[in-house]
Amino acid sequence: MKTAKSKSKAHEAIERFFLINDSTTIAVEVPVYLTNDDIKYFKDRKFKINLGSYATPITGHIDMLQIRNSIVHILDYKPEAEKIKPIEQLTIYALALSRKLNLPLYFFKCAWFDENNYFEFFPLH
C-alpha cells in the first residue's frame, strides 16, 4: 500500500506486488464471462442457479488468480472488505472459470480482502 501514489492506485499496486513477489499468483485482471450455455451446463448438473436479473453474457474480471495446494484461488481486493460480501460476484467468476478451464468447481476457492481483513469460501458449498 505504501508504494501506491494515491488511494486510487492501491488496487493496481497490490496486484503488481502479488504478481511479482508471490510465487502462487499466476495472473491479475483476468477477464471472465458466463454465457447462457454455461448456465445451462450447470443447471443440467443440478446446480441451483438463479441469475434471472443478469443479462448474458455476464462479464467481469478476476483481480488475482493463484494456485495453492492444487486449488485455484480467485481473489478480489475490496476496500473496507469487512463491510461487504461479494459472494455472488465471486461465485459467478468461479463458475465462469470452471467452465472455461473444464475444471470441476470443487477445485476452486474464492476470497476477498483488504489491508486488514481476509474472507474466503468454497463456491461449491
PDB file of C-alpha atoms in Angstrom:
ATOM      1  CA  MET A   1       0.000   0.000   0.000  1.00  0.00           C
ATOM      2  CA  LYS A   2       2.871   2.372   0.751  1.00  0.00           C
ATOM      3  CA  THR A   3       4.114   2.118  -2.842  1.00  0.00           C
ATOM      4  CA  ALA A   4       0.813   3.401  -4.227  1.00  0.00           C
ATOM      5  CA  LYS A   5       0.945   7.063  -5.210  1.00  0.00           C
ATOM      6  CA  SER A   6      -2.696   7.514  -4.174  1.00  0.00           C
ATOM      7  CA  LYS A   7      -5.574   5.518  -2.714  1.00  0.00           C
ATOM      8  CA  SER A   8      -6.992   5.096  -6.209  1.00  0.00           C
ATOM      9  CA  LYS A   9      -3.745   3.386  -7.258  1.00  0.00           C
ATOM     10  CA  ALA A  10      -3.737   0.956  -4.312  1.00  0.00           C
ATOM     11  CA  HIS A  11      -5.611  -1.730  -6.229  1.00  0.00           C
ATOM     12  CA  GLU A  12      -3.047  -1.789  -9.028  1.00  0.00           C
ATOM     13  CA  ALA A  13      -0.130  -1.648  -6.569  1.00  0.00           C
ATOM     14  CA  ILE A  14      -1.420  -4.651  -4.625  1.00  0.00           C
ATOM     15  CA  GLU A  15      -1.913  -6.696  -7.794  1.00  0.00           C
ATOM     16  CA  ARG A  16       1.555  -5.809  -9.061  1.00  0.00           C
ATOM     17  CA  PHE A  17       3.105  -6.669  -5.668  1.00  0.00           C
ATOM     18  CA  PHE A  18       1.499 -10.121  -5.602  1.00  0.00           C
ATOM     19  CA  LEU A  19       2.325 -10.891  -9.227  1.00  0.00           C
ATOM     20  CA  ILE A  20       5.984 -10.009  -8.732  1.00  0.00           C
ATOM     21  CA  ASN A  21       6.574 -11.326  -5.208  1.00  0.00           C
ATOM     22  CA  ASP A  22       4.187 -14.230  -4.678  1.00  0.00           C
ATOM     23  CA  SER A  23       5.005 -17.465  -6.494  1.00  0.00           C
ATOM     24  CA  THR A  24       1.400 -18.716  -6.212  1.00  0.00           C
ATOM     25  CA  THR A  25      -0.047 -15.701  -8.058  1.00  0.00           C
ATOM     26  CA  ILE A  26      -0.267 -16.641 -11.732  1.00  0.00           C
ATOM     27  CA  ALA A  27      -2.323 -13.759 -13.189  1.00  0.00           C
ATOM     28  CA  VAL A  28      -4.062 -10.471 -12.427  1.00  0.00           C
ATOM     29  CA  GLU A  29      -7.019  -8.738 -14.067  1.00  0.00           C
ATOM     30  CA  VAL A  30      -8.233 -11.980 -15.679  1.00  0.00           C
ATOM     31  CA  PRO A  31     -11.337 -11.416 -17.834  1.00  0.00           C
ATOM     32  CA  VAL A  32     -14.146 -13.967 -17.426  1.00  0.00           C
ATOM     33  CA  TYR A  33     -17.612 -14.390 -18.852  1.00  0.00           C
ATOM     34  CA  LEU A  34     -20.590 -16.664 -18.235  1.00  0.00           C
ATOM     35  CA  THR A  35     -22.966 -17.373 -21.120  1.00  0.00           C
ATOM     36  CA  ASN A  36     -26.449 -18.873 -21.296  1.00  0.00           C
ATOM     37  CA  ASP A  37     -24.837 -22.146 -22.413  1.00  0.00           C
ATOM     38  CA  ASP A  38     -22.600 -22.107 -19.323  1.00  0.00           C
ATOM     39  CA  ILE A  39     -25.593 -21.527 -17.058  1.00  0.00           C
ATOM     40  CA  LYS A  40     -27.489 -24.356 -18.779  1.00  0.00           C
ATOM     41  CA  TYR A  41     -24.444 -26.621 -18.291  1.00  0.00           C
ATOM     42  CA  PHE A  42     -24.565 -26.114 -14.518  1.00  0.00           C
ATOM     43  CA  LYS A  43     -28.364 -26.346 -14.318  1.00  0.00           C
ATOM     44  CA  ASP A  44     -28.232 -29.656 -16.214  1.00  0.00           C
ATOM     45  CA  ARG A  45     -25.948 -30.883 -13.439  1.00  0.00           C
ATOM     46  CA  LYS A  46     -28.491 -29.941 -10.757  1.00  0.00           C
ATOM     47  CA  PHE A  47     -26.877 -26.669  -9.673  1.00  0.00           C
ATOM     48  CA  LYS A  48     -29.461 -24.214  -8.375  1.00  0.00           C
ATOM     49  CA  ILE A  49     -28.543 -21.029 -10.192  1.00  0.00           C
ATOM     50  CA  ASN A  50     -30.849 -18.029 -10.225  1.00  0.00           C
ATOM     51  CA  LEU A  51     -29.359 -15.409 -12.493  1.00  0.00           C
ATOM     52  CA  GLY A  52     -32.632 -14.057 -13.833  1.00  0.00           C
ATOM     53  CA  SER A  53     -31.714 -10.434 -13.117  1.00  0.00           C
ATOM     54  CA  TYR A  54     -28.499 -10.626 -15.148  1.00  0.00           C
ATOM     55  CA  ALA A  55     -28.155 -10.027 -18.875  1.00  0.00           C
ATOM     56  CA  THR A  56     -25.845 -12.543 -20.508  1.00  0.00           C
ATOM     57  CA  PRO A  57     -23.093 -12.860 -21.105  1.00  0.00           C
ATOM     58  CA  ILE A  58     -22.179 -11.925 -17.562  1.00  0.00           C
ATOM     59  CA  THR A  59     -18.709 -10.425 -17.657  1.00  0.00           C
ATOM     60  CA  GLY A  60     -16.133  -9.415 -15.104  1.00  0.00           C
ATOM     61  CA  HIS A  61     -12.502  -9.675 -14.238  1.00  0.00           C
ATOM     62  CA  ILE A  62     -10.700 -11.523 -11.500  1.00  0.00           C
ATOM     63  CA  ASP A  63      -8.291  -9.297  -9.600  1.00  0.00           C
ATOM     64  CA  MET A  64      -5.846 -12.098  -8.765  1.00  0.00           C
ATOM     65  CA  LEU A  65      -5.628 -15.745  -9.633  1.00  0.00           C
ATOM     66  CA  GLN A  66      -3.485 -18.051  -7.523  1.00  0.00           C
ATOM     67  CA  ILE A  67      -2.828 -21.775  -7.409  1.00  0.00           C
ATOM     68  CA  ARG A  68      -2.122 -23.111  -3.940  1.00  0.00           C
ATOM     69  CA  ASN A  69      -2.243 -26.750  -2.838  1.00  0.00           C
ATOM     70  CA  SER A  70      -3.872 -27.784  -6.143  1.00  0.00           C
ATOM     71  CA  ILE A  71      -6.717 -25.305  -5.594  1.00  0.00           C
ATOM     72  CA  VAL A  72      -7.439 -22.341  -7.872  1.00  0.00           C
ATOM     73  CA  HIS A  73      -7.905 -19.258  -5.685  1.00  0.00           C
ATOM     74  CA  ILE A  74      -9.955 -16.376  -7.040  1.00  0.00           C
ATOM     75  CA  LEU A  75      -9.072 -13.242  -5.081  1.00  0.00           C
ATOM     76  CA  ASP A  76     -10.753  -9.857  -5.156  1.00  0.00           C
ATOM     77  CA  TYR A  77      -9.408  -6.753  -3.456  1.00  0.00           C
ATOM     78  CA  LYS A  78     -12.243  -4.795  -1.832  1.00  0.00           C
ATOM     79  CA  PRO A  79     -11.569  -1.644   0.189  1.00  0.00           C
ATOM     80  CA  GLU A  80     -13.412  -1.982   3.502  1.00  0.00           C
ATOM     81  CA  ALA A  81     -13.814  -5.716   2.897  1.00  0.00           C
ATOM     82  CA  GLU A  82     -15.490  -6.305   6.262  1.00  0.00           C
ATOM     83  CA  LYS A  83     -18.489  -4.225   5.163  1.00  0.00           C
ATOM     84  CA  ILE A  84     -19.391  -6.207   2.043  1.00  0.00           C
ATOM     85  CA  LYS A  85     -19.995  -9.799   0.955  1.00  0.00           C
ATOM     86  CA  PRO A  86     -19.271 -10.231  -2.768  1.00  0.00           C
ATOM     87  CA  ILE A  87     -20.121 -13.938  -2.610  1.00  0.00           C
ATOM     88  CA  GLU A  88     -22.442 -13.844  -5.635  1.00  0.00           C
ATOM     89  CA  GLN A  89     -19.879 -11.986  -7.758  1.00  0.00           C
ATOM     90  CA  LEU A  90     -17.033 -14.339  -6.859  1.00  0.00           C
ATOM     91  CA  THR A  91     -19.209 -17.423  -7.356  1.00  0.00           C
ATOM     92  CA  ILE A  92     -20.051 -16.230 -10.873  1.00  0.00           C
ATOM     93  CA  TYR A  93     -16.317 -15.812 -11.521  1.00  0.00           C
ATOM     94  CA  ALA A  94     -15.688 -19.360 -10.272  1.00  0.00           C
ATOM     95  CA  LEU A  95     -18.496 -20.793 -12.424  1.00  0.00           C
ATOM     96  CA  ALA A  96     -17.144 -18.986 -15.490  1.00  0.00           C
ATOM     97  CA  LEU A  97     -13.553 -20.052 -14.917  1.00  0.00           C
ATOM     98  CA  SER A  98     -14.608 -23.614 -14.112  1.00  0.00           C
ATOM     99  CA  ARG A  99     -16.372 -23.859 -17.484  1.00  0.00           C
ATOM    100  CA  LYS A 100     -13.598 -22.251 -19.492  1.00  0.00           C
ATOM    101  CA  LEU A 101     -10.871 -24.382 -17.903  1.00  0.00           C
ATOM    102  CA  ASN A 102     -13.041 -27.507 -17.800  1.00  0.00           C
ATOM    103  CA  LEU A 103     -12.180 -27.987 -14.122  1.00  0.00           C
ATOM    104  CA  PRO A 104     -14.767 -29.136 -11.583  1.00  0.00           C
ATOM    105  CA  LEU A 105     -15.956 -26.418  -9.215  1.00  0.00           C
ATOM    106  CA  TYR A 106     -14.500 -28.257  -6.213  1.00  0.00           C
ATOM    107  CA  PHE A 107     -11.036 -27.140  -7.391  1.00  0.00           C
ATOM    108  CA  PHE A 108     -11.914 -23.502  -6.648  1.00  0.00           C
ATOM    109  CA  LYS A 109     -11.846 -21.274  -3.592  1.00  0.00           C
ATOM    110  CA  CYS A 110     -12.905 -17.613  -3.576  1.00  0.00           C
ATOM    111  CA  ALA A 111     -11.781 -14.793  -1.312  1.00  0.00           C
ATOM    112  CA  TRP A 112     -11.959 -11.036  -0.862  1.00  0.00           C
ATOM    113  CA  PHE A 113      -9.632  -8.924   1.218  1.00  0.00           C
ATOM    114  CA  ASP A 114      -8.298  -5.517   2.125  1.00  0.00           C
ATOM    115  CA  GLU A 115      -5.264  -4.374   4.117  1.00  0.00           C
ATOM    116  CA  ASN A 116      -6.682  -5.738   7.393  1.00  0.00           C
ATOM    117  CA  ASN A 117      -9.174  -8.486   6.515  1.00  0.00           C
ATOM    118  CA  TYR A 118      -9.407 -11.703   4.531  1.00  0.00           C
ATOM    119  CA  PHE A 119     -12.594 -13.723   3.907  1.00  0.00           C
ATOM    120  CA  GLU A 120     -12.868 -16.933   1.902  1.00  0.00           C
ATOM    121  CA  PHE A 121     -15.370 -19.591   0.887  1.00  0.00           C
ATOM    122  CA  PHE A 122     -15.731 -22.586  -1.403  1.00  0.00           C
ATOM    123  CA  PRO A 123     -18.198 -21.728  -4.198  1.00  0.00           C
ATOM    124  CA  LEU A 124     -19.335 -25.330  -4.471  1.00  0.00           C
ATOM    125  CA  HIS A 125     -20.773 -25.114  -0.962  1.00  0.00           C
TER     126      HIS A 125
END
